[in-house]
PDB file of C-alpha atoms in Angstrom:
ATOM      1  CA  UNK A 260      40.407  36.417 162.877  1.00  0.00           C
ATOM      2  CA  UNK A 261      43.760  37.437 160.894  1.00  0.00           C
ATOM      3  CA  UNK A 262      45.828  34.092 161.034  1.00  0.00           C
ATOM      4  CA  UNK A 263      49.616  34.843 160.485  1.00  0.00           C
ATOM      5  CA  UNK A 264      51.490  31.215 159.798  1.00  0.00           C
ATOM      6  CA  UNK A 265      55.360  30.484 160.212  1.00  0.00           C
ATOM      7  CA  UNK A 266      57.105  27.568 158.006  1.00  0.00           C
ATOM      8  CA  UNK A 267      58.917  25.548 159.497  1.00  0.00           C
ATOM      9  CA  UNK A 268      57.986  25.542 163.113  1.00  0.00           C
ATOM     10  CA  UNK A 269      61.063  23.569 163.576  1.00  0.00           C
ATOM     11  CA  UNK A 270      64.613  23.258 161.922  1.00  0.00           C
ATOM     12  CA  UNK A 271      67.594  21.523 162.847  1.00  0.00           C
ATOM     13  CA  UNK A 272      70.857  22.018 160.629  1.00  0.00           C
ATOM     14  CA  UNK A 273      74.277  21.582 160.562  1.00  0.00           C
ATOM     15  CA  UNK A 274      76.685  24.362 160.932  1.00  0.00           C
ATOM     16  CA  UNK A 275      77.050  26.523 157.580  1.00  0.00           C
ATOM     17  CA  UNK A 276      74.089  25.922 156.174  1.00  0.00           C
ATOM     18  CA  UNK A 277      71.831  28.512 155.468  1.00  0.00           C
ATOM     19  CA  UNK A 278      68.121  28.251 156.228  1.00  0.00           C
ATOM     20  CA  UNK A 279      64.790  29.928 155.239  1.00  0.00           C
ATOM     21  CA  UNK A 280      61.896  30.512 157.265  1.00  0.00           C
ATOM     22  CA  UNK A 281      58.658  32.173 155.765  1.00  0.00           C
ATOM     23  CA  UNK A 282      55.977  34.025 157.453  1.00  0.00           C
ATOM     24  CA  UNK A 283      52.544  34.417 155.779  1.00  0.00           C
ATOM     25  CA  UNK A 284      49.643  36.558 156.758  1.00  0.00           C
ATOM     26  CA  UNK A 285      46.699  34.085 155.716  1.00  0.00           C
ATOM     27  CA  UNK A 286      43.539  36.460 154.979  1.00  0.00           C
ATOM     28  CA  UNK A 287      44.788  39.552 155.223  1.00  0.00           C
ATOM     29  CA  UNK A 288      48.007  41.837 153.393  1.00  0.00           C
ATOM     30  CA  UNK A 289      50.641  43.406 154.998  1.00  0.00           C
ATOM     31  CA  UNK A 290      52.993  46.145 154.012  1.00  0.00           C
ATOM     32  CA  UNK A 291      54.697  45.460 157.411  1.00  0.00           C
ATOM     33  CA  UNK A 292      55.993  42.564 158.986  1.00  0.00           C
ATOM     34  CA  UNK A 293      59.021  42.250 161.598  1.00  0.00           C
ATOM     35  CA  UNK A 294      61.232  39.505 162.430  1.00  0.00           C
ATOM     36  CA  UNK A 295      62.021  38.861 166.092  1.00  0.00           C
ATOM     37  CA  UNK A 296      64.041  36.088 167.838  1.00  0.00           C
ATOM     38  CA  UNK A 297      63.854  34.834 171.566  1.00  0.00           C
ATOM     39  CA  UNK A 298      66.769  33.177 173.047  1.00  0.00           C
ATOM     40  CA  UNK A 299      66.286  31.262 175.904  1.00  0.00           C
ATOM     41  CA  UNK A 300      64.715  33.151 178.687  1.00  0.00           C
ATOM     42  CA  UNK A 301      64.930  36.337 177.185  1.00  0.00           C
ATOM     43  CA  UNK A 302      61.979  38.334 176.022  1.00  0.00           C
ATOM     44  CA  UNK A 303      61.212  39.011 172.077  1.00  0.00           C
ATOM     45  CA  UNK A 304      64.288  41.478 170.668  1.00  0.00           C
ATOM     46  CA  UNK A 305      63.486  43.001 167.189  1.00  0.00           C
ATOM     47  CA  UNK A 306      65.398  41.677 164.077  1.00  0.00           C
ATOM     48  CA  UNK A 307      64.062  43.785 161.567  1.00  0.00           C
ATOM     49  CA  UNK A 308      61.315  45.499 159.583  1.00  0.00           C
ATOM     50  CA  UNK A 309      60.448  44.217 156.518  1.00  0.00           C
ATOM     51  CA  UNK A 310      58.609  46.402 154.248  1.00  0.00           C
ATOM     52  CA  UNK A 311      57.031  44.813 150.938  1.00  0.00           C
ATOM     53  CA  UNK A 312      58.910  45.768 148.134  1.00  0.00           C
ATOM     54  CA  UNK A 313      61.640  48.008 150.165  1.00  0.00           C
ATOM     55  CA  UNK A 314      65.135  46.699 151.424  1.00  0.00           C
ATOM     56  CA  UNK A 315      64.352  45.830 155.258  1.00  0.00           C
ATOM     57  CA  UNK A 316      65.210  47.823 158.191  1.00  0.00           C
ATOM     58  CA  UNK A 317      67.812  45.923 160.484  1.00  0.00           C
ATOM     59  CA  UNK A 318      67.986  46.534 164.200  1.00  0.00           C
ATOM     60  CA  UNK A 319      71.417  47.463 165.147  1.00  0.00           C
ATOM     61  CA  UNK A 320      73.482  44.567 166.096  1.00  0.00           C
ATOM     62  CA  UNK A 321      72.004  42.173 163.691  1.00  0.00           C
ATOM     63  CA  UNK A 322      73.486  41.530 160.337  1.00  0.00           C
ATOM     64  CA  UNK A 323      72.013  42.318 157.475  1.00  0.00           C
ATOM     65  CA  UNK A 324      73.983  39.442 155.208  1.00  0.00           C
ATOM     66  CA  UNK A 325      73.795  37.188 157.904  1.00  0.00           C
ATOM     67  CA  UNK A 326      70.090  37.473 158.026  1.00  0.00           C
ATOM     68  CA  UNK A 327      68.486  38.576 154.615  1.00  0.00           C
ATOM     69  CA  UNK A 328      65.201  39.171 154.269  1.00  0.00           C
ATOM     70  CA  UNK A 329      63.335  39.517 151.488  1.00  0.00           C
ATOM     71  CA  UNK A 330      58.946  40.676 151.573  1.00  0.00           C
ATOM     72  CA  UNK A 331      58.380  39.916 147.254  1.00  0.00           C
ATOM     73  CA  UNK A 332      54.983  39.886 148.435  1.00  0.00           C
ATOM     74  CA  UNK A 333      51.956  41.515 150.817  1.00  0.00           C
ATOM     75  CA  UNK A 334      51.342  38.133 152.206  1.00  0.00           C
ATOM     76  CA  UNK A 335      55.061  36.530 152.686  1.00  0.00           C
ATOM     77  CA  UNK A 336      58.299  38.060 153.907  1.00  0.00           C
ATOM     78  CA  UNK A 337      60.753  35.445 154.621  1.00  0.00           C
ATOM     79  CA  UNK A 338      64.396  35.354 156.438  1.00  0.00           C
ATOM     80  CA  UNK A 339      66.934  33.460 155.552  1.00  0.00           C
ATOM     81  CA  UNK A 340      69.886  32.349 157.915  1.00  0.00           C
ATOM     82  CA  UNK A 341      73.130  32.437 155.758  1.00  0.00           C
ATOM     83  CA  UNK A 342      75.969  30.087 156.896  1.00  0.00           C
ATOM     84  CA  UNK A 343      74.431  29.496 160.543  1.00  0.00           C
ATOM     85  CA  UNK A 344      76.068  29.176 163.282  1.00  0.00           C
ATOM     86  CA  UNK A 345      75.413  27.349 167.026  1.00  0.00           C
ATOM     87  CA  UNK A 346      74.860  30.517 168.528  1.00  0.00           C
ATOM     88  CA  UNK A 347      72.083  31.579 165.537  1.00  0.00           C
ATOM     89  CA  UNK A 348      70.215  28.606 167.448  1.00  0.00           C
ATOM     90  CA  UNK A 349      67.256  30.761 168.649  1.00  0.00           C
ATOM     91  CA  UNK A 350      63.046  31.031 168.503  1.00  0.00           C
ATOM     92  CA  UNK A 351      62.349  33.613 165.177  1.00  0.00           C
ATOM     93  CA  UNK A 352      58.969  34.929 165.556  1.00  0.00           C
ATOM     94  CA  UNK A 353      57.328  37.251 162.983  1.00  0.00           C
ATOM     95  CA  UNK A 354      54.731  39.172 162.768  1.00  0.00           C
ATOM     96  CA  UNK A 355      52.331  40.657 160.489  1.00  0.00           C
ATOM     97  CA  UNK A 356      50.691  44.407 160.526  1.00  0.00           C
ATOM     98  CA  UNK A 357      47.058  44.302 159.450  1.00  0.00           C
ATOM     99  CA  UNK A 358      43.866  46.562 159.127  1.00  0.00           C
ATOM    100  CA  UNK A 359      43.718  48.931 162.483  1.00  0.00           C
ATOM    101  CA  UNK A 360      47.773  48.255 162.589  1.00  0.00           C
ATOM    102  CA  UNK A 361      47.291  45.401 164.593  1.00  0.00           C
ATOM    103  CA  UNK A 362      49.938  43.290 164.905  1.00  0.00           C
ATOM    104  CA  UNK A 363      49.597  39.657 164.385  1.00  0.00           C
ATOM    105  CA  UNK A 364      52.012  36.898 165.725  1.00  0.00           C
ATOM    106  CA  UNK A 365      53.087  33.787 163.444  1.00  0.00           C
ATOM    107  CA  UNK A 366      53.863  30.192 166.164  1.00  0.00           C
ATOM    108  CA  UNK A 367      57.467  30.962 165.512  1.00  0.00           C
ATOM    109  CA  UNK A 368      60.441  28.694 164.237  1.00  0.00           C
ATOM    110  CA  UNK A 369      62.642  26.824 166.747  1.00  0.00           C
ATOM    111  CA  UNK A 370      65.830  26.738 164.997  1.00  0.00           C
ATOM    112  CA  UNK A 371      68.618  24.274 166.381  1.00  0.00           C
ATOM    113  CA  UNK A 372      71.964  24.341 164.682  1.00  0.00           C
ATOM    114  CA  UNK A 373      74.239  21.647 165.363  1.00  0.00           C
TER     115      UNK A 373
ATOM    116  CA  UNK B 136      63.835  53.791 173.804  1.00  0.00           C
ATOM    117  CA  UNK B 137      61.042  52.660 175.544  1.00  0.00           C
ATOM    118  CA  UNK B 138      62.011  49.887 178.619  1.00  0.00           C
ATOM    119  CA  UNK B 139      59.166  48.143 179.641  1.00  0.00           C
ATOM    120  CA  UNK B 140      59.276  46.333 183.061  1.00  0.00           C
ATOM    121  CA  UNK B 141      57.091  43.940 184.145  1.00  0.00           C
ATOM    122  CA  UNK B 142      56.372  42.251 187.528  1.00  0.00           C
ATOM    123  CA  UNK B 143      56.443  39.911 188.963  1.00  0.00           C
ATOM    124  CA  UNK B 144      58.915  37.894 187.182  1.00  0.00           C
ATOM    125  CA  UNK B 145      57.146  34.668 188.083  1.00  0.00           C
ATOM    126  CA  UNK B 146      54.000  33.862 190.099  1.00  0.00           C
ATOM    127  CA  UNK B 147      52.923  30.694 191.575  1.00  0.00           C
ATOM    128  CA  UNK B 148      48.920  30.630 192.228  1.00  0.00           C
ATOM    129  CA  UNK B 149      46.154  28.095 193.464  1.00  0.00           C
ATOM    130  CA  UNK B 150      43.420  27.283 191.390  1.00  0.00           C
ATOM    131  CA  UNK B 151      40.937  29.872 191.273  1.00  0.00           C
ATOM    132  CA  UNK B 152      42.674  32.892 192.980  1.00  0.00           C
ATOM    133  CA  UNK B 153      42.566  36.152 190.949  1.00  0.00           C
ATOM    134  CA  UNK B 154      45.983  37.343 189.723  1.00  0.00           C
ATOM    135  CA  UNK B 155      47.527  40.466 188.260  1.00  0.00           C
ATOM    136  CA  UNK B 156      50.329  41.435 186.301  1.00  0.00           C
ATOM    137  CA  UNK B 157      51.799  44.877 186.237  1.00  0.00           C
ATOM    138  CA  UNK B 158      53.366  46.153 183.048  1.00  0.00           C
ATOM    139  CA  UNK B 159      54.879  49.678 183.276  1.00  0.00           C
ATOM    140  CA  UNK B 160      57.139  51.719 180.674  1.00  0.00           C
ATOM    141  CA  UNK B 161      58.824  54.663 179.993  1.00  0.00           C
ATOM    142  CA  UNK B 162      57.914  56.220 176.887  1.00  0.00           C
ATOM    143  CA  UNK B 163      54.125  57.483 176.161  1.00  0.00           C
ATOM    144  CA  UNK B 164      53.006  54.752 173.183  1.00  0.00           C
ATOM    145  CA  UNK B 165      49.741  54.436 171.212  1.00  0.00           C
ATOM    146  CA  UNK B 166      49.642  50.968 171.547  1.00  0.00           C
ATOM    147  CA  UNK B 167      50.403  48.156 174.482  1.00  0.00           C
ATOM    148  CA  UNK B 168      49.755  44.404 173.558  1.00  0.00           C
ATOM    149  CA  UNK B 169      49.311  41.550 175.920  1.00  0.00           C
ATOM    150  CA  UNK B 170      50.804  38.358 174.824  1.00  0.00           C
ATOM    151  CA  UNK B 171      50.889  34.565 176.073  1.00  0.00           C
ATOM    152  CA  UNK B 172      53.485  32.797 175.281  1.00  0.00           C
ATOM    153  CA  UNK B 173      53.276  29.122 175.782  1.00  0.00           C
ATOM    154  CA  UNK B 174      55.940  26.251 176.534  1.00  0.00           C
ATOM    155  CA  UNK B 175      56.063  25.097 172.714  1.00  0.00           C
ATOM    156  CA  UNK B 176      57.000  29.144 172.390  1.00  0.00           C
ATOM    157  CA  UNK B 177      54.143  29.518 170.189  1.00  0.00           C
ATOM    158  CA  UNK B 178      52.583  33.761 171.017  1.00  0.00           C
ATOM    159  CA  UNK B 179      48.624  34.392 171.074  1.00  0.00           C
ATOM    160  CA  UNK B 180      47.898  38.058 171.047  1.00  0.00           C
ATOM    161  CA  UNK B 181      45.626  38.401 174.101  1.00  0.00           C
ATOM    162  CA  UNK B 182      44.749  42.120 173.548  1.00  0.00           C
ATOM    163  CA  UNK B 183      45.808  45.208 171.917  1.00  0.00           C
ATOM    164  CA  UNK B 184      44.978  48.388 174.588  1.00  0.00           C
ATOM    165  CA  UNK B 185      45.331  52.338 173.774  1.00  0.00           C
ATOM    166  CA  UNK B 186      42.810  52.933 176.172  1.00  0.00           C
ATOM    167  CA  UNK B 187      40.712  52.268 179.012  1.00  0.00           C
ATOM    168  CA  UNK B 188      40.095  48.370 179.478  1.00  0.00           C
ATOM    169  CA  UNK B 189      39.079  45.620 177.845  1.00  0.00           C
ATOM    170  CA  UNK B 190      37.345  42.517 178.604  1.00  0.00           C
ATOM    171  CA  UNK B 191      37.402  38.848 176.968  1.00  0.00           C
ATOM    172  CA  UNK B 192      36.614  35.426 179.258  1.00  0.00           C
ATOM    173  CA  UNK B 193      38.455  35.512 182.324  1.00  0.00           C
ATOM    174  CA  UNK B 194      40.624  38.005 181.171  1.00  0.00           C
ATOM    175  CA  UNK B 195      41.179  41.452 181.889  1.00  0.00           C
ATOM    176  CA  UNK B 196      43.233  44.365 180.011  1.00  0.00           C
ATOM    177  CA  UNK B 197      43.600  47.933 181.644  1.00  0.00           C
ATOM    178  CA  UNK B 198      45.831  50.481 180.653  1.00  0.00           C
ATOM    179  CA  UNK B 199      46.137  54.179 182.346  1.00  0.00           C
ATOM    180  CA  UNK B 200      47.678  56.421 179.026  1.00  0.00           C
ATOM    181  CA  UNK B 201      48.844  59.230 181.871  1.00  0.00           C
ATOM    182  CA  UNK B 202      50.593  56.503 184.380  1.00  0.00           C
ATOM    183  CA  UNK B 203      52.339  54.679 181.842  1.00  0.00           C
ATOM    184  CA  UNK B 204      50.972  51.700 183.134  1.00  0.00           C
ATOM    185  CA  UNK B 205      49.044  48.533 182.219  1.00  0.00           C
ATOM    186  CA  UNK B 206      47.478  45.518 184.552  1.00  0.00           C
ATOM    187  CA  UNK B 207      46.146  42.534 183.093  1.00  0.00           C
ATOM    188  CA  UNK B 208      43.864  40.052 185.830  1.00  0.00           C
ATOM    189  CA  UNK B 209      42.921  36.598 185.199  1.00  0.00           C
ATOM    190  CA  UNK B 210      40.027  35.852 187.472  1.00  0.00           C
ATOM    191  CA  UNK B 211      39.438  32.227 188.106  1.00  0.00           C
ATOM    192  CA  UNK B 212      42.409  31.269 187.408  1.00  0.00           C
ATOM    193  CA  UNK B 213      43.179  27.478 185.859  1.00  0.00           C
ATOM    194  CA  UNK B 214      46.114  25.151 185.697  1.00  0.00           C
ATOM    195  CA  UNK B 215      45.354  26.027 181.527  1.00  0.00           C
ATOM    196  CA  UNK B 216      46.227  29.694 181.988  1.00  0.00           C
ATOM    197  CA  UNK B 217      50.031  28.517 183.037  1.00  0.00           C
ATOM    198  CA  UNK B 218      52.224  30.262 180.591  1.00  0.00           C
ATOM    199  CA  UNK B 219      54.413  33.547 180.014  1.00  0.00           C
ATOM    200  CA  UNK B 220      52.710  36.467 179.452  1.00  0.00           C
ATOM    201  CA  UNK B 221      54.529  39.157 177.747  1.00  0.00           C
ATOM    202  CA  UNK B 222      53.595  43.194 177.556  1.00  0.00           C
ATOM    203  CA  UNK B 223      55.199  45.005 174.655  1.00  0.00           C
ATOM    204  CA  UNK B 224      54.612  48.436 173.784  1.00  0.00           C
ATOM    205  CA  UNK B 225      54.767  51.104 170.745  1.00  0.00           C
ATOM    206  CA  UNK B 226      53.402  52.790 168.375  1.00  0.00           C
ATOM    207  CA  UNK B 227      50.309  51.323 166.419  1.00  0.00           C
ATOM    208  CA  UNK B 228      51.374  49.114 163.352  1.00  0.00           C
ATOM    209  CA  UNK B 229      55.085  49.837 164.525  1.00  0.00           C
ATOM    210  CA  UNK B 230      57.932  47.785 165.648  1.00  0.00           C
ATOM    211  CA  UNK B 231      56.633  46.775 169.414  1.00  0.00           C
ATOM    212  CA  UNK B 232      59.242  46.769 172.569  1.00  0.00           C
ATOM    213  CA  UNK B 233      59.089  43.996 175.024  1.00  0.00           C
ATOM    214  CA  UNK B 234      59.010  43.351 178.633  1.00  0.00           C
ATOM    215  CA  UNK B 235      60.960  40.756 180.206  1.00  0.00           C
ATOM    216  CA  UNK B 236      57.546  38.713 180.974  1.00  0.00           C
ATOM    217  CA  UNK B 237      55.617  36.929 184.170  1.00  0.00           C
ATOM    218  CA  UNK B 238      55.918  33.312 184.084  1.00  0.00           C
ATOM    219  CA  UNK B 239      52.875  32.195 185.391  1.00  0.00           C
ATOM    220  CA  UNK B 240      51.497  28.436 187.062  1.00  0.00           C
ATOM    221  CA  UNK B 241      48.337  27.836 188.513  1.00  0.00           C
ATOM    222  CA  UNK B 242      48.602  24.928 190.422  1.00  0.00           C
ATOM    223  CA  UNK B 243      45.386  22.980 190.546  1.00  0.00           C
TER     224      UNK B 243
END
């Protein structure tokens, strides 16, 4: 089955850093993936839509230069956490579109900043 | 916007019981997906519904298009089936709205 994999699963940094996560659909391309994050017993909000080749679509509320993302590829769109903060700590989950627009979950990223 | 409830918000069941989880929302869709969410965090797609019902192990998906409504039944239940499960709805290939999610233990 389609296999969509998240790198890293975990992250810890220190405030002001800026870190990347990538999402990659294995065996399959994807015009569309979206970026979600989970905060602690909350369910899944949307982040964005990224579209390969296009600028991605940001939910409102979330920054777009806080959170760039960038899809140079059918098979990896990744989002990148510019100058995180404490409260940025949060579960990102992606997830891929592929053939009958199924939607296909990556493990998610744990991301812990100190 | 579509708001998606689920209930219950957590259920506690013995070994082997049959249980059901109720998933209703607001806006018609083309697509509702079933998701289990472990403790790690990590989601498994369980099944993707636009119809009718659908069947894999234990596990059963059914959806009713003109109710707005979706069950999904675990039937001999296991301590191994203890996790979140997680409806979200929308269209096909589209961004997907979530529902708050059953947390789920099966005591043995």
């Amino acid at each position: 089955g389609a296999v969509v994999s998240q790198h890293p699963s975990r992250v810890i940094c220190k405030s002001g850093t800026s870190v990347k996560i990538e999402c990659r659909s294995l065996d399959f391309q994807a015009t569309t993936m979206f970026w979600y994050r989970q905060f602690p017993k909350q369910s899944l909000m949307l982040m964005a839509t990224s579209n390969e080749g296009s600028k991605a679509t940001y939910e409102q509320g979330v920054e777009k230069d806080k959170f760039l993302i960038n899809h140079a590829s059918l098979t990896l769109s990744t989002l990148t956490v510019t100058s995180a903060h404490p409260e940025d700590s949060s579960f990102y989950i992606c997830s891929a579109v592929g053939g009958l627009e199924t939607q296909y979950f990556g493990p998610g990223t744990r991301l812990l900043v100190l | 916007k579509n708001e998606v409830e689920q209930s219950p918000q957590n259920l506690t069941a013995q070994e082997g019981e049959f249980i059901t989880i109720n998933c209703s929302y607001s806006v018609g869709i083309s697509a509702l997906h079933w998701l289990q969410q472990h403790p790690g965090g990590g989601i498994v797609s369980l099944f993707m519904l636009s119809s009718g019902k659908k069947k894999h192990g234990r596990l059963i998906a059914t959806i009713n298009i003109q109710e707005k409504h979706s069950s999904l039944h675990i039937t001999a239940s296991h301590p191994r089936d203890s996790a979140v499960y997680i409806c979200a709805v929308g269209e096909a290939g589209n961004m997907l709205t979530f529902g708050g999610g059953t947390r789920l233990m099966v005591k043995p």
